[in-house]
Short mmCIF file of N, CA and C in Angstrom, two decimals:
data_model
loop_
_atom_site.label_atom_id
_atom_site.label_comp_id
_atom_site.label_asym_id
_atom_site.label_seq_id
_atom_site.Cartn_x
_atom_site.Cartn_y
_atom_site.Cartn_z
N MET K 560 20.64 -15.01 -25.72
CA MET K 560 19.26 -14.09 -25.94
C MET K 560 18.91 -14.01 -24.43
N SER K 561 19.04 -12.80 -24.27
CA SER K 561 18.43 -12.26 -22.83
C SER K 561 17.06 -11.70 -22.69
N GLU K 562 16.51 -12.78 -21.75
CA GLU K 562 14.85 -12.67 -21.47
C GLU K 562 14.94 -10.84 -20.82
N THR K 563 14.07 -9.83 -21.15
CA THR K 563 13.31 -8.76 -20.76
C THR K 563 12.43 -10.02 -19.41
N PRO K 564 12.52 -8.49 -18.35
CA PRO K 564 11.56 -8.73 -17.45
C PRO K 564 10.37 -8.59 -17.60
N GLU K 565 9.49 -9.60 -17.46
CA GLU K 565 7.63 -9.13 -17.54
C GLU K 565 7.16 -7.42 -16.44
N ARG K 566 6.77 -6.70 -16.77
CA ARG K 566 6.62 -5.53 -15.92
C ARG K 566 5.39 -6.19 -15.28
N PRO K 567 4.88 -6.14 -14.12
CA PRO K 567 4.09 -6.21 -13.40
C PRO K 567 2.14 -6.22 -13.39
N ASP K 568 1.60 -6.63 -13.43
CA ASP K 568 0.03 -6.16 -14.68
C ASP K 568 -0.68 -6.57 -13.53
N ARG K 569 -0.55 -5.44 -12.24
CA ARG K 569 -1.48 -5.58 -11.23
C ARG K 569 -2.11 -4.78 -11.03
N LEU K 570 -2.95 -4.00 -11.94
CA LEU K 570 -3.36 -2.22 -11.88
C LEU K 570 -4.66 -2.67 -11.09
N PRO K 571 -4.63 -1.72 -10.04
CA PRO K 571 -6.18 -2.07 -9.22
C PRO K 571 -7.45 -0.97 -10.35
N MET K 572 -7.71 -1.56 -11.42
CA MET K 572 -8.61 -0.85 -11.83
C MET K 572 -10.21 -0.31 -11.20
N GLU K 573 -10.82 -1.19 -10.32
CA GLU K 573 -11.74 -1.40 -9.91
C GLU K 573 -11.07 -0.23 -9.13
N TRP K 574 -10.50 -0.32 -7.86
CA TRP K 574 -10.15 0.58 -6.85
C TRP K 574 -9.47 2.14 -7.62
N ILE K 575 -9.13 2.12 -8.87
CA ILE K 575 -8.88 3.84 -9.36
C ILE K 575 -10.13 4.04 -9.91
N ALA K 576 -10.91 3.32 -10.49
CA ALA K 576 -12.21 3.87 -11.22
C ALA K 576 -12.92 4.23 -9.74
N GLY K 577 -13.39 3.55 -9.03
CA GLY K 577 -13.68 4.20 -7.87
C GLY K 577 -13.56 5.65 -7.24
N ALA K 578 -11.94 5.64 -6.75
CA ALA K 578 -11.07 6.41 -6.76
C ALA K 578 -11.75 7.64 -7.43
N LEU K 579 -11.58 7.23 -9.06
CA LEU K 579 -11.78 8.75 -9.76
C LEU K 579 -12.93 9.24 -9.42
N LYS K 580 -13.88 8.36 -10.11
CA LYS K 580 -14.95 8.75 -9.82
C LYS K 580 -15.68 9.61 -8.22
N ARG K 581 -15.05 9.07 -7.47
CA ARG K 581 -15.44 9.24 -5.93
C ARG K 581 -14.73 11.19 -5.79
N GLU K 582 -13.74 11.23 -6.52
CA GLU K 582 -13.13 12.19 -6.53
C GLU K 582 -13.55 13.36 -7.28
N ARG K 583 -13.58 13.41 -7.92
CA ARG K 583 -14.56 14.08 -9.26
C ARG K 583 -15.79 14.58 -8.51
N ALA K 584 -16.40 13.64 -8.12
CA ALA K 584 -17.73 13.83 -7.48
C ALA K 584 -17.22 15.03 -6.26
N ARG K 585 -16.71 14.69 -5.75
CA ARG K 585 -16.51 15.68 -4.23
C ARG K 585 -15.75 17.18 -4.71
N VAL K 586 -14.90 17.29 -6.03
CA VAL K 586 -14.55 18.63 -5.98
C VAL K 586 -15.62 19.16 -7.34
N GLY K 587 -16.69 18.56 -7.73
CA GLY K 587 -17.85 18.87 -8.47
C GLY K 587 -17.28 19.07 -9.55
N LEU K 588 -16.04 18.29 -10.44
CA LEU K 588 -15.72 18.70 -12.00
C LEU K 588 -16.65 17.88 -12.77
N SER K 589 -16.84 17.91 -14.32
CA SER K 589 -17.29 16.89 -15.08
C SER K 589 -16.32 16.16 -15.33
N LEU K 590 -16.28 15.04 -16.24
CA LEU K 590 -15.48 14.65 -17.14
C LEU K 590 -14.34 15.30 -17.98
N SER K 591 -15.30 16.28 -18.68
CA SER K 591 -14.42 16.79 -19.86
C SER K 591 -13.43 17.72 -18.75
N GLU K 592 -13.80 18.93 -17.82
CA GLU K 592 -13.34 19.84 -17.42
C GLU K 592 -12.39 19.03 -16.13
N LEU K 593 -12.17 17.84 -15.89
CA LEU K 593 -11.16 16.96 -15.24
C LEU K 593 -9.80 16.71 -16.53
N ALA K 594 -10.46 16.01 -17.58
CA ALA K 594 -9.68 15.81 -18.63
C ALA K 594 -8.75 16.78 -19.02
N LYS K 595 -9.40 18.24 -19.27
CA LYS K 595 -9.03 19.20 -19.63
C LYS K 595 -7.97 19.74 -18.62
N ARG K 596 -7.99 19.55 -17.38
CA ARG K 596 -7.37 20.15 -16.58
C ARG K 596 -5.89 19.33 -16.09
N ALA K 597 -5.73 17.79 -16.00
CA ALA K 597 -5.25 16.49 -16.17
C ALA K 597 -4.14 16.88 -17.31
N GLY K 598 -4.73 17.25 -18.45
CA GLY K 598 -3.83 17.51 -19.71
C GLY K 598 -3.76 15.37 -20.51
N VAL K 599 -5.28 15.05 -19.76
CA VAL K 599 -5.26 13.55 -20.61
C VAL K 599 -6.75 13.47 -21.75
N ALA K 600 -7.24 12.41 -22.16
CA ALA K 600 -7.73 12.77 -23.24
C ALA K 600 -9.03 12.51 -22.35
N LYS K 601 -10.02 12.97 -22.85
CA LYS K 601 -11.54 12.70 -22.52
C LYS K 601 -12.02 10.91 -22.22
N SER K 602 -11.58 10.82 -23.39
CA SER K 602 -11.69 9.00 -23.78
C SER K 602 -10.79 8.09 -22.55
N THR K 603 -9.84 8.44 -22.67
CA THR K 603 -9.08 7.91 -21.76
C THR K 603 -9.14 7.70 -20.43
N LEU K 604 -9.80 8.82 -19.70
CA LEU K 604 -10.21 9.34 -18.19
C LEU K 604 -12.03 8.52 -18.47
N SER K 605 -12.62 8.46 -19.54
CA SER K 605 -14.12 7.75 -19.58
C SER K 605 -13.74 6.28 -19.26
N GLN K 606 -12.41 6.02 -19.82
CA GLN K 606 -12.40 4.41 -19.64
C GLN K 606 -11.92 3.98 -18.44
N LEU K 607 -11.30 5.07 -17.91
CA LEU K 607 -10.49 4.43 -16.32
C LEU K 607 -11.54 4.62 -15.50
N GLU K 608 -12.70 5.53 -15.86
CA GLU K 608 -13.52 5.45 -14.82
C GLU K 608 -14.24 4.40 -14.91
N ALA K 609 -14.60 3.34 -15.91
CA ALA K 609 -15.23 2.42 -16.66
C ALA K 609 -14.59 1.30 -16.38
N GLY K 610 -13.38 1.13 -15.52
CA GLY K 610 -12.35 0.64 -15.18
C GLY K 610 -11.74 0.08 -16.29
N ALA K 611 -11.11 0.04 -16.99
CA ALA K 611 -10.71 -0.08 -18.75
C ALA K 611 -9.37 0.60 -18.75
N GLY K 612 -8.62 0.19 -19.36
CA GLY K 612 -7.67 0.84 -19.90
C GLY K 612 -6.34 0.40 -18.47
N ASN K 613 -5.19 1.11 -18.92
CA ASN K 613 -3.76 0.35 -18.38
C ASN K 613 -3.53 2.22 -18.17
N PRO K 614 -3.32 2.84 -17.22
CA PRO K 614 -2.98 4.10 -17.02
C PRO K 614 -1.39 3.87 -16.65
N SER K 615 -0.42 5.28 -16.82
CA SER K 615 0.82 5.08 -16.53
C SER K 615 0.78 5.39 -15.63
N VAL K 616 1.84 5.96 -14.48
CA VAL K 616 2.60 6.61 -13.20
C VAL K 616 2.00 8.07 -13.63
N GLU K 617 2.40 8.45 -14.55
CA GLU K 617 2.46 9.73 -15.36
C GLU K 617 0.93 10.20 -15.04
N THR K 618 -0.22 9.39 -15.94
CA THR K 618 -1.63 9.83 -16.07
C THR K 618 -2.34 10.22 -14.89
N LEU K 619 -2.05 9.06 -14.20
CA LEU K 619 -2.54 9.28 -12.36
C LEU K 619 -1.76 10.34 -11.64
N TRP K 620 -0.86 10.70 -12.21
CA TRP K 620 -0.35 11.13 -10.91
C TRP K 620 -0.96 12.73 -11.66
N SER K 621 -1.29 13.17 -12.70
CA SER K 621 -1.66 14.20 -13.51
C SER K 621 -3.04 14.01 -13.24
N LEU K 622 -3.64 13.15 -12.76
CA LEU K 622 -5.17 13.28 -12.48
C LEU K 622 -5.26 13.73 -11.12
N GLY K 623 -4.45 13.22 -10.42
CA GLY K 623 -4.45 13.44 -9.17
C GLY K 623 -4.05 15.13 -8.69
N VAL K 624 -2.83 15.58 -8.96
CA VAL K 624 -2.98 17.15 -8.80
C VAL K 624 -4.18 17.70 -9.66
N ALA K 625 -4.50 17.29 -10.73
CA ALA K 625 -6.11 18.01 -11.15
C ALA K 625 -6.73 18.53 -9.87
N LEU K 626 -7.42 16.91 -9.05
CA LEU K 626 -7.99 16.50 -8.51
C LEU K 626 -7.79 17.41 -7.21
N GLY K 627 -6.44 17.69 -6.63
CA GLY K 627 -5.82 18.15 -5.32
C GLY K 627 -6.06 16.82 -4.40
N VAL K 628 -5.35 15.96 -5.43
CA VAL K 628 -5.11 14.58 -4.30
C VAL K 628 -4.06 14.13 -4.61
N PRO K 629 -3.37 13.29 -3.56
CA PRO K 629 -2.31 12.55 -3.59
C PRO K 629 -2.27 11.07 -4.71
N PHE K 630 -1.37 10.87 -5.13
CA PHE K 630 -1.48 9.72 -5.95
C PHE K 630 -1.90 8.41 -5.61
N SER K 631 -1.60 8.03 -4.19
CA SER K 631 -1.90 6.94 -3.39
C SER K 631 -3.61 7.34 -3.10
N ALA K 632 -4.63 8.28 -3.06
CA ALA K 632 -5.45 8.50 -3.15
C ALA K 632 -6.30 7.69 -4.25
N LEU K 633 -5.56 7.48 -5.69
CA LEU K 633 -6.12 6.59 -6.67
C LEU K 633 -6.10 5.59 -6.72
N VAL K 634 -4.73 4.82 -6.69
CA VAL K 634 -4.73 3.28 -6.45
C VAL K 634 -4.42 2.59 -4.58
N GLU K 635 -4.63 3.39 -3.61
CA GLU K 635 -5.07 2.40 -2.19
C GLU K 635 -6.55 1.54 -2.36
N PRO K 636 -6.05 0.53 -2.19
CA PRO K 636 -7.65 0.06 -2.32
C PRO K 636 -8.02 -0.06 -0.55
N PRO K 637 -9.38 -0.22 -0.62
CA PRO K 637 -10.12 -0.03 0.05
C PRO K 637 -9.92 -0.72 1.76
N VAL K 638 -10.13 0.59 2.66
CA VAL K 638 -9.11 0.11 4.01
C VAL K 638 -10.06 -1.23 4.85
N SER K 639 -9.33 -2.53 5.34
CA SER K 639 -9.99 -3.82 6.15
C SER K 639 -8.64 -3.55 7.50
N VAL K 640 -9.37 -4.30 8.44
CA VAL K 640 -8.50 -4.63 9.78
C VAL K 640 -6.91 -4.77 9.36
N VAL K 641 -7.14 -6.06 8.86
CA VAL K 641 -5.79 -6.47 8.46
C VAL K 641 -5.73 -6.80 7.14
N ARG K 642 -4.63 -6.24 6.31
CA ARG K 642 -4.08 -6.49 5.03
C ARG K 642 -3.45 -6.80 4.91
N VAL K 643 -2.84 -7.88 3.99
CA VAL K 643 -2.20 -8.52 3.58
C VAL K 643 -1.44 -8.48 2.20
N ILE K 644 -0.31 -7.82 1.99
CA ILE K 644 0.31 -7.67 0.90
C ILE K 644 1.45 -8.78 0.60
N ARG K 645 1.36 -9.78 -0.45
CA ARG K 645 2.17 -10.58 -0.69
C ARG K 645 3.50 -9.98 -1.68
N ALA K 646 5.23 -10.83 -1.74
CA ALA K 646 5.93 -10.44 -2.66
C ALA K 646 5.37 -9.84 -3.75
N GLY K 647 5.25 -8.91 -4.42
CA GLY K 647 4.95 -9.07 -6.02
C GLY K 647 3.23 -8.62 -6.07
N GLU K 648 3.02 -8.93 -5.14
CA GLU K 648 1.36 -8.60 -5.16
C GLU K 648 1.34 -6.96 -5.16
N GLY K 649 -0.27 -6.75 -5.27
CA GLY K 649 -0.12 -5.20 -4.89
C GLY K 649 -0.48 -4.03 -5.88
N PRO K 650 -1.37 -2.86 -5.24
CA PRO K 650 -1.71 -2.06 -6.53
C PRO K 650 -0.45 -1.71 -7.31
N THR K 651 0.21 -1.73 -8.67
CA THR K 651 1.18 -1.32 -8.80
C THR K 651 1.37 -1.06 -10.11
N VAL K 652 1.72 0.38 -10.93
CA VAL K 652 1.48 1.54 -11.62
C VAL K 652 2.97 1.40 -12.31
N ALA K 653 3.18 0.81 -13.97
CA ALA K 653 4.35 1.18 -14.41
C ALA K 653 4.42 2.44 -14.99
N SER K 654 5.75 3.39 -15.39
CA SER K 654 5.83 4.03 -15.58
C SER K 654 5.96 3.84 -17.18
N GLU K 655 5.34 5.14 -18.11
CA GLU K 655 5.73 5.12 -19.28
C GLU K 655 6.87 5.42 -20.05
N ARG K 656 7.84 5.93 -19.06
CA ARG K 656 9.23 7.05 -19.28
C ARG K 656 10.40 6.31 -18.71
N ALA K 657 10.19 4.80 -18.00
CA ALA K 657 11.53 4.56 -17.76
C ALA K 657 10.55 2.95 -17.31
N ASP K 658 12.10 2.11 -17.19
CA ASP K 658 11.67 0.63 -16.37
C ASP K 658 11.59 1.17 -14.62
N PHE K 659 9.90 1.51 -14.27
CA PHE K 659 9.91 1.92 -13.44
C PHE K 659 8.56 1.51 -13.04
N ALA K 660 8.56 0.54 -11.77
CA ALA K 660 6.92 0.09 -11.66
C ALA K 660 7.05 0.78 -9.85
N ALA K 661 5.85 1.55 -9.55
CA ALA K 661 5.47 1.63 -8.02
C ALA K 661 4.56 0.83 -7.84
N THR K 662 4.76 0.50 -5.92
CA THR K 662 3.85 -0.56 -5.78
C THR K 662 3.33 0.61 -4.35
N LEU K 663 2.27 1.02 -3.98
CA LEU K 663 1.96 1.89 -2.62
C LEU K 663 1.66 0.39 -2.15
N LEU K 664 2.07 0.31 -0.70
CA LEU K 664 1.71 -0.25 0.07
C LEU K 664 0.88 0.27 1.42
N SER K 665 0.90 1.81 1.88
CA SER K 665 -0.03 2.47 2.54
C SER K 665 0.47 3.92 2.49
N ALA K 666 -0.83 4.82 1.82
CA ALA K 666 -0.88 6.24 2.01
C ALA K 666 -0.82 6.32 3.44
N CYS K 667 0.21 7.54 4.02
CA CYS K 667 -0.17 8.20 5.22
C CYS K 667 -1.35 9.11 5.44
N PRO K 668 -2.20 9.16 6.30
CA PRO K 668 -3.40 9.74 6.64
C PRO K 668 -2.82 10.90 6.91
N PRO K 669 -4.56 11.93 6.66
CA PRO K 669 -3.78 13.29 7.46
C PRO K 669 -3.44 13.18 8.71
N GLY K 670 -2.44 14.04 9.07
CA GLY K 670 -2.33 14.78 10.77
C GLY K 670 -1.50 13.11 11.68
N ALA K 671 -1.10 11.93 10.30
CA ALA K 671 -1.07 11.11 11.16
C ALA K 671 1.27 11.35 11.57
N ARG K 672 1.58 10.55 12.61
CA ARG K 672 2.85 10.88 13.02
C ARG K 672 3.28 9.28 12.76
N ARG K 673 4.58 9.20 11.85
CA ARG K 673 4.85 7.73 11.92
C ARG K 673 6.36 7.49 12.44
N ASP K 674 6.79 6.47 13.04
CA ASP K 674 8.11 5.70 13.72
C ASP K 674 8.48 4.62 12.98
N ILE K 675 9.76 4.71 12.43
CA ILE K 675 9.81 3.10 11.24
C ILE K 675 11.32 2.92 11.96
N TYR K 676 11.04 1.41 11.98
CA TYR K 676 11.65 0.98 12.83
C TYR K 676 12.59 -0.82 12.03
N HIS K 677 13.69 -0.81 11.98
CA HIS K 677 14.29 -1.80 11.42
C HIS K 677 14.68 -2.85 12.11
N LEU K 678 14.09 -4.18 12.48
CA LEU K 678 14.27 -5.14 12.94
C LEU K 678 14.99 -6.11 12.74
N ARG K 679 15.69 -7.05 13.75
CA ARG K 679 16.29 -8.29 13.37
C ARG K 679 15.86 -9.31 14.25
N MET K 680 15.78 -10.95 14.46
CA MET K 680 14.93 -11.29 14.71
C MET K 680 15.16 -12.92 15.25
N GLU K 681 15.68 -13.62 15.72
CA GLU K 681 16.08 -15.19 15.55
C GLU K 681 14.55 -15.88 16.66
N PRO K 682 14.76 -17.24 15.88
CA PRO K 682 13.61 -18.22 16.22
C PRO K 682 13.84 -18.05 17.93
N GLY K 683 12.73 -18.52 18.40
CA GLY K 683 12.84 -18.74 19.92
C GLY K 683 11.45 -18.33 20.48
N ALA K 684 11.32 -17.26 21.52
CA ALA K 684 10.19 -16.49 22.18
C ALA K 684 9.56 -15.70 21.40
N PRO K 685 8.63 -15.60 20.89
CA PRO K 685 8.27 -14.89 20.09
C PRO K 685 7.99 -13.29 20.96
N ARG K 686 7.97 -12.43 20.57
CA ARG K 686 7.57 -11.02 20.92
C ARG K 686 5.97 -10.57 21.11
N GLU K 687 5.79 -10.60 22.19
CA GLU K 687 4.36 -10.01 22.52
C GLU K 687 4.57 -8.98 22.90
N SER K 688 3.69 -7.95 22.08
CA SER K 688 3.38 -6.91 22.53
C SER K 688 2.23 -6.76 22.99
N GLU K 689 1.98 -5.61 23.90
CA GLU K 689 0.59 -4.99 24.48
C GLU K 689 0.25 -3.76 23.98
N PRO K 690 -0.91 -3.45 23.65
CA PRO K 690 -1.77 -2.67 23.36
C PRO K 690 -0.62 -1.27 22.97
N HIS K 691 -0.23 -0.70 22.13
CA HIS K 691 0.09 0.58 22.27
C HIS K 691 -0.86 1.84 22.36
N ILE K 692 -0.29 2.94 22.25
CA ILE K 692 -1.49 3.99 21.85
C ILE K 692 -2.54 3.97 21.54
N PRO K 693 -4.12 4.38 21.88
CA PRO K 693 -5.11 4.61 20.99
C PRO K 693 -4.84 4.45 19.31
N GLY K 694 -5.28 4.75 18.41
CA GLY K 694 -4.98 4.27 16.86
C GLY K 694 -3.78 4.34 16.44
N THR K 695 -3.21 3.61 17.27
CA THR K 695 -2.16 2.98 16.55
C THR K 695 -1.71 1.88 15.48
N VAL K 696 -1.49 2.33 14.35
CA VAL K 696 -1.45 0.95 13.23
C VAL K 696 -0.10 0.83 12.96
N GLU K 697 0.13 -0.55 12.56
CA GLU K 697 1.45 -1.01 12.54
C GLU K 697 1.50 -1.59 10.94
N HIS K 698 2.58 -1.04 10.66
CA HIS K 698 2.75 -1.89 9.56
C HIS K 698 4.21 -2.60 8.66
N LEU K 699 4.64 -3.68 8.68
CA LEU K 699 5.29 -4.60 8.49
C LEU K 699 5.78 -5.22 7.16
N VAL K 700 7.31 -4.59 6.85
CA VAL K 700 7.61 -5.51 5.85
C VAL K 700 8.80 -6.53 5.84
N VAL K 701 8.72 -7.51 5.26
CA VAL K 701 9.52 -8.77 5.59
C VAL K 701 10.72 -8.14 4.63
N CYS K 702 12.27 -8.16 5.02
CA CYS K 702 13.06 -8.25 4.56
C CYS K 702 13.88 -9.51 4.17
N GLY K 703 14.16 -10.34 4.90
CA GLY K 703 14.47 -11.47 5.07
C GLY K 703 13.94 -12.73 5.97
N GLY K 704 14.17 -13.81 5.54
CA GLY K 704 13.37 -14.92 6.60
C GLY K 704 12.07 -14.85 6.47
N ARG K 705 11.60 -15.10 7.19
CA ARG K 705 10.43 -15.64 7.76
C ARG K 705 9.59 -15.27 9.25
N VAL K 706 8.71 -14.19 9.29
CA VAL K 706 8.09 -14.11 10.47
C VAL K 706 6.45 -14.38 10.85
N LYS K 707 5.89 -14.73 11.85
CA LYS K 707 4.50 -14.68 12.10
C LYS K 707 4.33 -13.29 13.24
N ALA K 708 3.20 -12.93 12.37
CA ALA K 708 3.08 -11.42 13.17
C ALA K 708 1.57 -11.34 12.95
N GLY K 709 1.34 -10.56 13.77
CA GLY K 709 -0.28 -10.02 13.70
C GLY K 709 -0.45 -9.65 15.10
N PRO K 710 -2.26 -9.59 15.30
CA PRO K 710 -2.83 -9.86 16.33
C PRO K 710 -3.29 -10.89 16.96
N ARG K 711 -2.82 -11.00 18.05
CA ARG K 711 -3.07 -12.29 18.98
C ARG K 711 -4.25 -12.86 18.54
N GLY K 712 -4.07 -14.10 17.76
CA GLY K 712 -5.01 -14.54 17.09
C GLY K 712 -5.88 -14.82 15.92
N GLU K 713 -4.75 -13.47 15.19
CA GLU K 713 -5.03 -13.19 14.05
C GLU K 713 -3.29 -13.38 13.51
N THR K 714 -2.48 -14.35 13.63
CA THR K 714 -0.84 -14.23 12.78
C THR K 714 -1.06 -14.41 11.75
N VAL K 715 0.00 -13.90 10.94
CA VAL K 715 -0.18 -14.65 9.79
C VAL K 715 1.12 -14.88 9.83
N GLU K 716 1.86 -15.71 8.81
CA GLU K 716 3.35 -15.62 8.06
C GLU K 716 3.63 -14.69 6.91
N LEU K 717 4.68 -14.60 7.00
CA LEU K 717 5.30 -13.42 5.97
C LEU K 717 6.11 -14.41 5.57
N ASN K 718 6.87 -14.26 4.06
CA ASN K 718 8.42 -13.91 3.32
C ASN K 718 8.94 -12.82 3.34
N PRO K 719 9.97 -12.75 2.59
CA PRO K 719 10.35 -11.68 2.21
C PRO K 719 9.78 -11.01 1.22
N GLY K 720 9.58 -9.62 1.52
CA GLY K 720 8.91 -8.98 0.35
C GLY K 720 7.29 -8.80 0.82
N ASP K 721 6.57 -9.17 1.71
CA ASP K 721 5.36 -9.33 1.96
C ASP K 721 5.28 -8.06 3.16
N TYR K 722 4.12 -7.34 2.99
CA TYR K 722 3.45 -6.60 3.96
C TYR K 722 2.52 -6.74 4.57
N LEU K 723 2.59 -6.57 5.73
CA LEU K 723 1.27 -6.69 6.56
C LEU K 723 1.03 -5.63 7.21
N THR K 724 -0.55 -5.01 7.61
CA THR K 724 -0.74 -3.93 8.09
C THR K 724 -2.04 -4.49 9.68
N TYR K 725 -2.05 -4.01 10.44
CA TYR K 725 -3.22 -3.96 11.52
C TYR K 725 -3.18 -3.38 12.78
N ARG K 726 -3.62 -3.38 13.48
CA ARG K 726 -4.12 -2.26 14.45
C ARG K 726 -2.85 -2.33 15.59
N GLY K 727 -2.21 -1.36 16.11
CA GLY K 727 -1.17 -2.09 16.98
C GLY K 727 -1.45 -1.28 18.82
N ASP K 728 -2.84 -0.67 18.34
CA ASP K 728 -3.70 -0.83 20.22
C ASP K 728 -4.43 -1.75 20.33
N VAL K 729 -3.91 -3.15 19.82
CA VAL K 729 -4.55 -4.07 20.26
C VAL K 729 -3.14 -5.21 20.71
N PRO K 730 -3.45 -6.42 21.90
CA PRO K 730 -2.07 -6.94 21.67
C PRO K 730 -1.70 -7.69 20.61
N HIS K 731 -0.47 -7.74 20.18
CA HIS K 731 -0.44 -8.07 19.27
C HIS K 731 1.49 -9.10 19.53
N VAL K 732 1.94 -9.91 18.39
CA VAL K 732 2.59 -10.58 18.21
C VAL K 732 3.57 -10.79 17.09
N TYR K 733 5.44 -10.56 17.23
CA TYR K 733 6.53 -10.94 16.38
C TYR K 733 6.79 -12.42 16.62
N GLU K 734 6.94 -13.20 15.96
CA GLU K 734 7.76 -14.39 15.79
C GLU K 734 8.65 -14.85 14.97
N ALA K 735 10.20 -14.57 14.31
CA ALA K 735 10.59 -15.39 13.75
C ALA K 735 10.69 -17.03 13.47
N LEU K 736 10.93 -17.31 12.18
CA LEU K 736 10.27 -18.36 11.99
C LEU K 736 11.59 -19.52 11.20
N VAL K 737 12.67 -18.22 11.01
CA VAL K 737 14.20 -19.08 10.57
C VAL K 737 15.07 -18.09 11.06
N PRO K 738 16.16 -18.48 11.38
CA PRO K 738 17.66 -17.76 11.68
C PRO K 738 17.41 -16.07 10.50
N GLY K 739 18.02 -14.95 11.69
CA GLY K 739 18.43 -14.32 10.98
C GLY K 739 17.14 -13.15 9.88
N THR K 740 16.33 -13.60 10.45
CA THR K 740 14.73 -12.68 10.19
C THR K 740 14.86 -11.13 10.37
N THR K 741 14.79 -10.63 9.55
CA THR K 741 14.93 -9.16 9.56
C THR K 741 13.46 -8.60 9.12
N PHE K 742 12.87 -7.46 9.18
CA PHE K 742 11.93 -6.57 8.64
C PHE K 742 11.27 -5.52 8.79
N VAL K 743 11.06 -4.50 8.41
CA VAL K 743 10.48 -3.06 8.83
C VAL K 743 9.60 -2.98 9.09
N LEU K 744 9.52 -2.31 10.24
CA LEU K 744 8.33 -2.03 11.36
C LEU K 744 7.93 -0.31 10.76
N VAL K 745 6.56 -0.16 10.59
CA VAL K 745 6.38 1.35 10.75
C VAL K 745 5.28 1.52 11.56
N MET K 746 5.42 2.19 12.68
CA MET K 746 4.08 2.28 13.39
C MET K 746 3.73 3.82 13.01
N GLN K 747 2.12 4.06 13.69
CA GLN K 747 1.73 5.20 12.75
C GLN K 747 0.70 5.50 13.55
N HIS K 748 0.51 6.57 14.57
CA HIS K 748 0.38 7.24 15.20
C HIS K 748 -0.33 8.33 14.83
N VAL K 749 -2.18 8.11 15.30
CA VAL K 749 -2.98 9.01 14.47
C VAL K 749 -3.58 10.03 15.74
#
């Protein structure tokens, strides 16, 4: 007998509810009008704004289009200075049409520029990085091995699949904890 893998059930309903209310108020739409424009039942939208329900990617996508915002604006968590998303965690939304789940790690703010790097590192001396240009934010996803990274004095140990974001315009550090450590680094310049 084969086992069917469980779909992630980590939908950030409080974030979605808050985002839907905020964006609906921003564009001045009633609950009924937004439901109509998005092609979803008013009762479904009401449940979502109450923090209940289990919306699919398609439902959230339709609501985003009707509100004139990207999908990510409805599921991204509130911003903090240092944010870690461990492997298997994060705002995840499943599709109702395919065996597909999307986990948002970070939405690109308007006017931002990004550089993406794949890095490999071995244990030994840590890589001490001086501050980059003002407004730089770094995003790090561990591919293999283990790494300790982040602003000096606020470093975090990360395993494969873990995500970390932090200001890159302050002194920061990368340190491989095991041989063969690899990670993807995205430098966002605003």
